[in-house]
Short mmCIF file of C-alpha atoms and ligand atoms in Angstrom, two decimals:
data_model
loop_
_atom_site.label_atom_id
_atom_site.label_comp_id
_atom_site.label_asym_id
_atom_site.label_seq_id
_atom_site.Cartn_x
_atom_site.Cartn_y
_atom_site.Cartn_z
CA MET A 972 -128.04 -121.33 -28.96
CA ARG A 973 -125.37 -118.99 -27.59
CA ILE A 974 -122.07 -117.74 -28.94
CA THR A 975 -119.35 -118.78 -26.49
CA ALA A 976 -116.12 -117.54 -28.09
CA LEU A 977 -114.54 -115.77 -31.05
CA ARG A 978 -111.19 -117.08 -32.26
CA ALA A 979 -109.30 -114.84 -34.69
CA THR A 980 -106.28 -115.96 -36.74
CA PRO A 981 -104.44 -113.59 -39.09
CA VAL A 982 -103.00 -115.35 -42.11
CA ALA A 983 -100.81 -114.13 -44.99
CA VAL A 984 -100.97 -115.82 -48.41
CA PRO A 985 -98.47 -114.85 -51.14
CA TYR A 986 -99.40 -113.69 -54.62
CA ARG A 987 -97.69 -115.23 -57.61
CA THR A 988 -97.02 -111.72 -58.86
CA ASP A 989 -97.15 -108.37 -57.06
CA GLU A 990 -100.40 -106.39 -57.03
CA VAL A 991 -99.61 -102.80 -58.08
CA TRP A 992 -102.19 -100.07 -57.77
CA ALA A 993 -102.48 -96.32 -57.34
CA PHE A 994 -101.72 -96.62 -53.60
CA GLY A 995 -98.74 -98.96 -53.76
CA ARG A 996 -97.68 -102.56 -54.11
CA ARG A 997 -98.54 -105.79 -52.28
CA ALA A 998 -96.77 -109.15 -52.52
CA GLY A 999 -99.68 -111.06 -51.01
CA LEU A 1000 -102.76 -110.53 -48.90
CA VAL A 1001 -103.55 -110.70 -45.21
CA SER A 1002 -106.92 -111.83 -43.86
CA VAL A 1003 -108.15 -112.46 -40.36
CA LEU A 1004 -109.99 -115.79 -40.12
CA LEU A 1005 -112.76 -115.93 -37.53
CA GLU A 1006 -114.08 -119.07 -35.85
CA MET A 1007 -117.26 -118.45 -33.84
CA GLU A 1008 -117.92 -121.14 -31.26
CA THR A 1009 -121.31 -121.96 -29.74
CA ASP A 1010 -122.64 -123.84 -26.75
CA GLU A 1011 -124.12 -126.47 -29.10
CA GLY A 1012 -120.82 -127.40 -30.70
CA VAL A 1013 -121.52 -125.75 -34.07
CA THR A 1014 -118.71 -123.48 -35.28
CA GLY A 1015 -119.24 -120.68 -37.78
CA LEU A 1016 -116.56 -119.29 -40.08
CA GLY A 1017 -115.97 -115.68 -41.03
CA GLU A 1018 -113.17 -113.69 -42.60
CA ALA A 1019 -112.12 -110.05 -42.44
CA ALA A 1020 -109.74 -108.40 -44.89
CA ALA A 1021 -106.83 -106.78 -43.06
CA TYR A 1022 -108.11 -103.40 -44.10
CA PRO A 1023 -106.44 -101.14 -43.24
CA SER A 1024 -104.47 -103.60 -41.08
CA ALA A 1025 -104.83 -106.88 -39.23
CA ASP A 1026 -104.25 -105.04 -35.95
CA VAL A 1027 -107.32 -102.86 -36.56
CA VAL A 1028 -109.45 -105.93 -37.35
CA LEU A 1029 -108.22 -107.75 -34.23
CA SER A 1030 -108.88 -104.68 -32.13
CA VAL A 1031 -112.44 -104.32 -33.48
CA LEU A 1032 -113.12 -108.01 -32.85
CA ARG A 1033 -111.96 -107.60 -29.25
CA GLY A 1034 -114.22 -104.55 -28.95
CA LEU A 1035 -117.20 -106.52 -30.28
CA GLU A 1036 -116.74 -109.47 -27.96
CA PRO A 1037 -118.90 -108.17 -25.08
CA LEU A 1038 -121.75 -107.58 -27.56
CA VAL A 1039 -121.36 -110.89 -29.38
CA VAL A 1040 -120.44 -113.52 -26.81
CA GLY A 1041 -123.63 -114.73 -25.15
CA ALA A 1042 -125.85 -113.66 -28.05
CA ASP A 1043 -127.92 -116.05 -30.18
CA PRO A 1044 -126.14 -116.47 -33.57
CA LEU A 1045 -129.41 -117.44 -35.26
CA ARG A 1046 -130.87 -113.96 -34.63
CA VAL A 1047 -128.61 -112.28 -37.17
CA GLU A 1048 -130.55 -109.03 -37.55
CA ALA A 1049 -130.88 -108.66 -33.79
CA LEU A 1050 -127.16 -109.22 -33.27
CA ILE A 1051 -126.18 -106.69 -35.94
CA GLN A 1052 -128.59 -104.13 -34.48
CA ARG A 1053 -127.07 -104.80 -31.08
CA ILE A 1054 -123.60 -104.14 -32.51
CA ASP A 1055 -124.71 -101.05 -34.47
CA VAL A 1056 -127.16 -99.38 -32.11
CA VAL A 1057 -126.27 -100.56 -28.61
CA GLY A 1058 -122.56 -100.80 -29.38
CA THR A 1059 -122.52 -97.62 -31.51
CA TRP A 1060 -120.54 -99.33 -34.28
CA HIS A 1061 -122.97 -98.06 -36.94
CA HIS A 1062 -120.51 -95.59 -38.48
CA VAL A 1063 -118.92 -98.42 -40.41
CA GLY A 1064 -115.68 -97.79 -42.18
CA HIS A 1065 -112.57 -99.51 -41.03
CA SER A 1066 -114.63 -101.44 -38.47
CA SER A 1067 -116.72 -103.02 -41.21
CA PRO A 1068 -114.61 -106.05 -42.24
CA ALA A 1069 -114.59 -107.34 -38.65
CA ILE A 1070 -118.34 -106.81 -38.25
CA ALA A 1071 -118.89 -108.58 -41.58
CA ALA A 1072 -116.79 -111.52 -40.36
CA VAL A 1073 -118.99 -111.84 -37.26
CA GLU A 1074 -122.16 -111.65 -39.37
CA THR A 1075 -120.81 -114.19 -41.88
CA ALA A 1076 -120.02 -116.62 -39.07
CA CYS A 1077 -123.62 -116.30 -37.82
CA TRP A 1078 -124.93 -117.11 -41.31
CA ASP A 1079 -122.59 -120.09 -41.53
CA ILE A 1080 -124.02 -121.39 -38.25
CA LEU A 1081 -127.59 -120.70 -39.40
CA GLY A 1082 -126.95 -122.64 -42.60
CA LYS A 1083 -125.33 -125.54 -40.76
CA VAL A 1084 -128.17 -125.73 -38.23
CA SER A 1085 -130.82 -125.64 -40.96
CA GLY A 1086 -128.89 -127.97 -43.31
CA GLN A 1087 -129.02 -125.44 -46.15
CA PRO A 1088 -126.35 -123.70 -48.21
CA LEU A 1089 -126.39 -119.95 -47.69
CA VAL A 1090 -127.68 -119.35 -51.22
CA ASN A 1091 -130.98 -120.94 -50.17
CA LEU A 1092 -131.31 -118.56 -47.22
CA PHE A 1093 -130.75 -115.50 -49.45
CA GLY A 1094 -133.35 -116.26 -52.13
CA GLY A 1095 -132.25 -119.53 -53.72
CA ARG A 1096 -130.19 -120.07 -56.84
CA PHE A 1097 -130.82 -117.44 -59.46
CA ARG A 1098 -127.58 -118.74 -61.06
CA ASP A 1099 -125.54 -121.88 -60.44
CA ARG A 1100 -122.16 -120.34 -61.24
CA VAL A 1101 -120.82 -116.91 -60.39
CA GLU A 1102 -118.56 -115.06 -62.78
CA TYR A 1103 -115.36 -113.31 -61.68
CA PHE A 1104 -112.90 -111.23 -63.64
CA HIS A 1105 -109.35 -112.33 -64.27
CA TYR A 1106 -107.10 -109.98 -62.33
CA VAL A 1107 -104.22 -108.94 -64.59
CA ALA A 1108 -101.42 -107.48 -62.48
CA ALA A 1109 -100.00 -104.23 -63.82
CA ALA A 1110 -96.61 -105.11 -65.32
CA SER A 1111 -94.66 -104.45 -68.50
CA PRO A 1112 -96.85 -104.31 -71.63
CA GLU A 1113 -95.40 -107.70 -72.64
CA GLY A 1114 -96.31 -109.19 -69.27
CA VAL A 1115 -99.81 -107.75 -69.46
CA ARG A 1116 -100.27 -109.08 -73.00
CA ASP A 1117 -99.18 -112.59 -71.98
CA GLU A 1118 -101.48 -112.59 -68.96
CA GLY A 1119 -104.38 -111.41 -71.14
CA ARG A 1120 -103.70 -114.31 -73.49
CA ARG A 1121 -103.61 -116.75 -70.57
CA ALA A 1122 -106.92 -115.36 -69.28
CA ALA A 1123 -108.56 -115.82 -72.68
CA GLU A 1124 -107.22 -119.37 -72.96
CA ALA A 1125 -108.62 -120.13 -69.50
CA GLY A 1126 -112.06 -118.98 -70.66
CA ALA A 1127 -112.30 -115.75 -68.65
CA ARG A 1128 -114.70 -113.23 -70.18
CA VAL A 1129 -113.49 -110.12 -68.34
CA CYS A 1130 -109.98 -108.96 -67.42
CA TYR A 1131 -109.27 -106.30 -64.81
CA LEU A 1132 -106.23 -104.05 -64.79
CA LYS A 1133 -105.18 -101.41 -62.27
CA ILE A 1134 -104.05 -98.18 -63.86
CA GLY A 1135 -103.43 -94.68 -62.53
CA ALA A 1136 -100.12 -95.42 -60.79
CA ASP A 1137 -98.07 -94.32 -63.82
CA GLU A 1138 -98.12 -91.75 -66.61
CA LEU A 1139 -101.13 -92.03 -68.91
CA ALA A 1140 -98.95 -93.08 -71.86
CA THR A 1141 -97.70 -96.08 -69.86
CA ASP A 1142 -101.25 -97.03 -68.91
CA ILE A 1143 -102.37 -96.75 -72.54
CA ASP A 1144 -99.55 -99.10 -73.57
CA ARG A 1145 -100.69 -101.61 -70.96
CA VAL A 1146 -104.36 -101.42 -71.98
CA ALA A 1147 -103.41 -101.79 -75.65
CA ALA A 1148 -101.29 -104.82 -74.76
CA LEU A 1149 -104.11 -106.35 -72.75
CA ARG A 1150 -106.57 -105.89 -75.61
CA GLU A 1151 -104.05 -107.41 -78.01
CA GLY A 1152 -103.32 -110.42 -75.81
CA ALA A 1153 -106.87 -111.08 -74.63
CA GLY A 1154 -108.53 -110.58 -78.01
CA PRO A 1155 -111.54 -108.57 -79.21
CA GLU A 1156 -114.17 -110.54 -77.26
CA MET A 1157 -112.66 -109.95 -73.81
CA GLY A 1158 -114.28 -107.41 -71.53
CA VAL A 1159 -111.50 -105.06 -70.41
CA ARG A 1160 -112.11 -103.27 -67.11
CA VAL A 1161 -109.65 -100.74 -65.69
CA ASP A 1162 -109.45 -99.22 -62.22
CA PRO A 1163 -107.52 -95.97 -61.63
CA ASN A 1164 -108.61 -95.90 -57.93
CA GLU A 1165 -109.50 -92.15 -57.94
CA ALA A 1166 -106.14 -91.20 -59.43
CA TRP A 1167 -107.42 -88.61 -61.89
CA SER A 1168 -108.79 -85.09 -61.77
CA PRO A 1169 -111.91 -84.62 -63.95
CA GLY A 1170 -109.88 -83.16 -66.81
CA ALA A 1171 -107.29 -85.92 -66.63
CA ALA A 1172 -110.09 -88.50 -66.50
CA LEU A 1173 -111.76 -87.14 -69.62
CA ARG A 1174 -108.45 -87.07 -71.49
CA ALA A 1175 -107.77 -90.65 -70.40
CA LEU A 1176 -111.25 -91.89 -71.30
CA ARG A 1177 -110.94 -90.33 -74.76
CA ALA A 1178 -107.53 -91.93 -75.28
CA LEU A 1179 -108.70 -95.33 -74.04
CA ARG A 1180 -111.96 -95.32 -75.97
CA GLU A 1181 -110.57 -97.28 -78.92
CA TYR A 1182 -109.89 -100.26 -76.64
CA ASP A 1183 -113.62 -100.78 -76.04
CA LEU A 1184 -113.52 -100.78 -72.24
CA GLU A 1185 -116.26 -102.71 -70.44
CA LEU A 1186 -116.16 -100.45 -67.35
CA VAL A 1187 -113.87 -97.82 -65.86
CA GLU A 1188 -113.86 -98.07 -62.09
CA GLN A 1189 -113.71 -94.90 -59.97
CA PRO A 1190 -111.77 -92.61 -62.33
CA VAL A 1191 -112.06 -89.56 -60.04
CA SER A 1192 -112.55 -88.93 -56.35
CA GLY A 1193 -115.31 -90.95 -54.74
CA ARG A 1194 -116.06 -88.07 -52.37
CA ASN A 1195 -117.21 -85.58 -54.98
CA LEU A 1196 -120.26 -87.00 -56.70
CA PRO A 1197 -121.02 -83.99 -58.90
CA GLU A 1198 -117.51 -84.45 -60.29
CA MET A 1199 -118.25 -88.11 -61.07
CA ALA A 1200 -121.52 -87.10 -62.72
CA TYR A 1201 -119.64 -84.43 -64.71
CA VAL A 1202 -117.24 -87.03 -66.09
CA ARG A 1203 -120.04 -89.53 -66.74
CA GLY A 1204 -122.01 -86.88 -68.62
CA ARG A 1205 -119.09 -86.20 -70.99
CA SER A 1206 -118.04 -89.75 -71.85
CA ASP A 1207 -119.82 -92.80 -73.20
CA VAL A 1208 -117.47 -95.22 -71.41
CA PRO A 1209 -119.52 -96.82 -68.60
CA LEU A 1210 -118.34 -95.91 -65.09
CA LEU A 1211 -118.33 -98.19 -62.06
CA ALA A 1212 -118.49 -96.55 -58.63
CA ASN A 1213 -116.27 -98.11 -55.98
CA GLU A 1214 -114.63 -95.75 -53.49
CA ALA A 1215 -117.84 -93.69 -53.85
CA SER A 1216 -120.09 -96.64 -52.93
CA TRP A 1217 -118.64 -98.07 -49.72
CA THR A 1218 -121.94 -98.15 -47.76
CA ARG A 1219 -125.67 -98.21 -48.52
CA ALA A 1220 -125.86 -94.49 -47.77
CA ASP A 1221 -122.99 -93.84 -50.20
CA GLN A 1222 -124.67 -95.97 -52.86
CA LEU A 1223 -127.93 -94.05 -52.46
CA ALA A 1224 -126.04 -90.79 -52.97
CA VAL A 1225 -124.34 -92.15 -56.12
CA LEU A 1226 -127.77 -93.09 -57.50
CA GLN A 1227 -129.23 -89.68 -56.61
CA HIS A 1228 -126.37 -87.89 -58.41
CA GLY A 1229 -126.51 -90.14 -61.49
CA ALA A 1230 -122.79 -90.59 -60.93
CA ALA A 1231 -122.26 -94.15 -62.21
CA ASP A 1232 -123.48 -96.84 -64.60
CA ALA A 1233 -122.82 -99.68 -62.17
CA ILE A 1234 -122.24 -99.84 -58.42
CA SER A 1235 -119.65 -101.79 -56.44
CA VAL A 1236 -120.96 -103.42 -53.29
CA ASP A 1237 -119.10 -105.44 -50.70
CA HIS A 1238 -120.25 -107.15 -47.51
CA GLN A 1239 -116.86 -106.39 -45.99
CA MET A 1240 -117.26 -102.66 -46.64
CA ASP A 1241 -120.76 -102.31 -45.19
CA GLY A 1242 -121.20 -104.60 -42.24
CA GLY A 1243 -122.33 -107.88 -43.74
CA LEU A 1244 -124.20 -110.00 -46.25
CA LEU A 1245 -127.67 -108.74 -45.37
CA ASN A 1246 -126.57 -105.21 -46.15
CA MET A 1247 -125.05 -106.32 -49.45
CA LYS A 1248 -128.38 -107.88 -50.41
CA ARG A 1249 -130.07 -104.60 -49.47
CA SER A 1250 -127.56 -102.69 -51.59
CA ALA A 1251 -128.31 -104.86 -54.59
CA GLY A 1252 -132.03 -104.32 -54.10
CA MET A 1253 -131.65 -100.56 -53.93
CA CYS A 1254 -129.58 -100.52 -57.13
CA ALA A 1255 -132.04 -102.87 -58.84
CA ALA A 1256 -134.81 -100.41 -58.06
CA ALA A 1257 -132.70 -97.74 -59.81
CA GLY A 1258 -132.15 -100.04 -62.80
CA LEU A 1259 -128.43 -100.50 -62.24
CA PRO A 1260 -126.27 -103.61 -61.99
CA VAL A 1261 -124.03 -104.24 -59.01
CA VAL A 1262 -120.53 -105.69 -58.93
CA LYS A 1263 -119.11 -107.53 -55.94
CA HIS A 1264 -115.98 -105.69 -54.84
CA SER A 1265 -113.19 -107.34 -52.89
CA LEU A 1266 -110.49 -105.93 -50.64
CA GLY A 1267 -108.55 -109.12 -51.27
CA GLU A 1268 -109.96 -112.24 -49.70
CA LEU A 1269 -109.55 -115.97 -49.21
CA GLY A 1270 -112.05 -118.80 -49.58
CA VAL A 1271 -114.24 -118.01 -46.56
CA ALA A 1272 -115.12 -114.43 -47.51
CA LEU A 1273 -115.22 -115.39 -51.19
CA ALA A 1274 -117.78 -118.13 -50.51
CA ALA A 1275 -119.86 -115.77 -48.38
CA GLY A 1276 -120.17 -113.26 -51.19
CA LEU A 1277 -120.65 -115.95 -53.80
CA HIS A 1278 -123.78 -117.37 -52.14
CA VAL A 1279 -125.45 -113.95 -52.05
CA ILE A 1280 -124.40 -113.13 -55.62
CA ALA A 1281 -125.86 -116.43 -56.80
CA ALA A 1282 -129.19 -115.54 -55.17
CA THR A 1283 -129.38 -111.96 -56.47
CA PRO A 1284 -130.32 -111.13 -60.10
CA ASN A 1285 -128.58 -107.80 -60.72
CA PHE A 1286 -125.01 -109.04 -60.20
CA ARG A 1287 -124.85 -109.03 -63.98
CA CYS A 1288 -121.16 -108.12 -64.43
CA ALA A 1289 -118.05 -110.14 -63.61
CA ASN A 1290 -117.18 -109.74 -59.94
CA GLN A 1291 -113.86 -109.09 -58.21
CA ALA A 1292 -111.81 -111.98 -56.88
CA TYR A 1293 -108.12 -112.68 -56.39
CA GLY A 1294 -107.77 -116.19 -57.80
CA ALA A 1295 -105.53 -115.01 -60.64
CA LEU A 1296 -103.06 -113.54 -58.12
CA LEU A 1297 -103.20 -116.01 -55.22
CA THR A 1298 -100.81 -118.95 -54.98
CA ASP A 1299 -103.01 -120.82 -52.53
CA ASP A 1300 -105.94 -120.59 -50.12
CA VAL A 1301 -106.75 -121.69 -46.57
CA VAL A 1302 -109.89 -123.73 -47.26
CA ILE A 1303 -109.95 -127.38 -48.28
CA GLY A 1304 -109.72 -127.59 -52.04
CA ALA A 1305 -108.15 -124.11 -52.13
CA PHE A 1306 -111.55 -122.86 -53.27
CA GLY A 1307 -110.72 -119.19 -53.89
CA GLY A 1308 -107.22 -119.46 -55.25
CA PRO A 1309 -105.31 -120.19 -57.37
CA ALA A 1310 -106.84 -119.44 -60.77
CA ALA A 1311 -107.02 -123.11 -61.76
CA ASN A 1312 -110.14 -123.45 -59.61
CA TYR A 1313 -112.12 -121.14 -61.93
CA ARG A 1314 -113.82 -122.62 -64.99
CA ASP A 1315 -114.52 -120.09 -67.74
CA GLY A 1316 -114.00 -117.39 -65.13
CA CYS A 1317 -116.69 -118.88 -62.89
CA LEU A 1318 -116.95 -120.64 -59.54
CA GLU A 1319 -119.70 -123.11 -58.69
CA VAL A 1320 -121.92 -122.33 -55.71
CA PRO A 1321 -120.86 -124.68 -52.88
CA ASP A 1322 -123.49 -127.31 -52.02
CA GLY A 1323 -122.73 -127.95 -48.36
CA PRO A 1324 -124.67 -126.37 -45.49
CA GLY A 1325 -123.76 -122.82 -44.51
CA LEU A 1326 -120.83 -121.42 -46.45
CA GLY A 1327 -119.95 -124.91 -47.65
CA VAL A 1328 -116.23 -124.42 -47.05
CA THR A 1329 -113.95 -125.92 -44.40
CA LEU A 1330 -110.62 -124.58 -43.16
CA ASP A 1331 -107.55 -126.63 -44.02
CA ALA A 1332 -105.82 -126.75 -40.63
CA ASP A 1333 -102.33 -127.33 -42.08
CA LYS A 1334 -102.63 -124.37 -44.42
CA VAL A 1335 -104.05 -122.11 -41.72
CA ALA A 1336 -101.06 -123.00 -39.53
CA ARG A 1337 -98.60 -122.42 -42.39
CA TYR A 1338 -100.03 -119.04 -43.41
CA ALA A 1339 -100.50 -117.89 -39.82
CA GLU A 1340 -96.78 -118.51 -39.37
CA LEU A 1341 -96.09 -116.57 -42.57
CA TYR A 1342 -98.14 -113.66 -41.20
CA ARG A 1343 -96.11 -113.68 -38.00
CA SER A 1344 -92.81 -113.83 -39.84
CA GLY A 1345 -93.19 -111.75 -42.99
CA ALA A 1346 -96.45 -109.90 -43.38
CA ALA A 1347 -94.81 -106.52 -43.88
CA GLU A 1348 -94.81 -106.97 -47.66
CA TYR A 1349 -98.48 -107.94 -47.64
CA THR A 1350 -99.98 -104.90 -45.94
CA PHE A 1351 -101.68 -101.95 -47.55
CA HIS A 1352 -98.82 -99.74 -46.35
CA ASP A 1353 -96.25 -99.73 -49.12
CA PRO A 1354 -93.28 -97.61 -47.95
CA GLU A 1355 -92.22 -96.97 -51.57
CA ALA A 1356 -95.61 -95.42 -52.33
CA LEU A 1357 -95.00 -92.80 -49.66
CA ARG A 1358 -92.17 -91.46 -51.78
CA THR A 1359 -93.87 -91.59 -55.14
CA ALA A 1360 -97.55 -90.93 -54.57
CA PRO A 1361 -98.48 -89.22 -51.33
CA ALA A 1362 -101.53 -87.29 -52.61
CA LEU A 1363 -104.71 -87.62 -54.67
CA PRO A 1364 -105.51 -86.91 -57.43
CA LYS A 1365 -102.19 -87.96 -58.88
CA ARG A 1366 -102.78 -86.40 -62.31
MG1 MG B 1067 -111.65 -100.48 -57.09
#
C-alpha cells in the first residue's frame, strides 16, 4: 500500500463560552483535519491542533509531503523514523501536531485494513470508558459556581479551572466558588500555566490548600526543573507537569528531578501515538500516573488519544478534553463535543475499525468556511493579552 496524497482542511469551531488562560482568551478552537489517501482506496484521518497557528501546521504538512507520499502507511515506525531521521524533523516542538496527524492517519488506515479498533492495536481494552475532566471556563465566581454545579449534576468527577491570569485573590474566589458549586466530592484541578514564581506558587498553594485540590498543573516555569522540585518539596498539594513534559526527553528529566506527582503526555506534543504510549510506559516504570493533555481538539484527535488511553493502565486521572467548551464537532455524532456526549465525565471507546470516527462532510464545510471568515478570535494570539501579560512569571 502507498500513500498517494495528503489533504489538509483547517476548521474553526466556536466555544459556548470563551476560554481564558494565563496567555490570553480564545472564542473557539482551530484544528487542521488531515485526510491521507492511498492507492488502495483506504483513507486515514488525522488532526493537528493549530498550535501555534494553522499556517505553521499547513507549512509543516507541505514540508512532510515528499517524505510521506509514496511511503507505506502500514509501516508506521519506519515512516516516523523517515520523517525524524531522514527528514531531520526530530526536534519536535511546533512541528509536532502535524507529524502526529500524519502518524494518526497511518494508524487509522492500519486499523481499517486489519478490521480492528485502534485500542486493540495498542494493547487491547484495559478500560471500556475513558474519563475526562469538565473544563470550567474562568469567569465570575458566580459563573464558575454555576458551571461547577452543572458539572456535578452531569456526573463529572473532576473539574478543571485555569488560574494565574488574575490576582491571587480573584483566583481564590473562583476556586472557592467552584468547590462550593461542585460539592465536596468533586476533584478540583487548577492550571496556572507557569504564571507563578516559586514564592508566589508556595503562597498560592498554601492559600488554596483548604479547597482540597486534586492536582495543580504547572505552577512555575516548565524550564527550570529544580524550581519545580523546590515547590513540590515544600507543599503537599500534588503537582502535574505540563509545559515541563512536552516530549519524552522532557518527561525523563521531570522524573529525574522528582519535579512532579503526575505527568502530562500528548501525542500532538511529541510526534504521535506510539510516543505517547512510550511516555506512559516510562512514567509507569517511575511509579507515576500520566494525564492526557490537549491543545484543544476535535473528534479525530480526541478519538486517537482515547484509544491509547483505554489500552494503557497508568492513565489513572481524568484527562483533558474540550467537550464542556465546544458547541459542536466535525465528526458524525459530534463525538468530542458538546458536553452532552459525555456520560459521568466519560466517553466510550469507539468500536469501529481504526479510529472509529467519520467526518461529517456538512460540518467540515461549515467550519472550514468559519475558519476562512473569522478565525482571528480562535487563535492562540490574543491581542489583548499583549497589553496585559507580556512576560512570565506574571506574579
Ligand atoms: Mg496545562
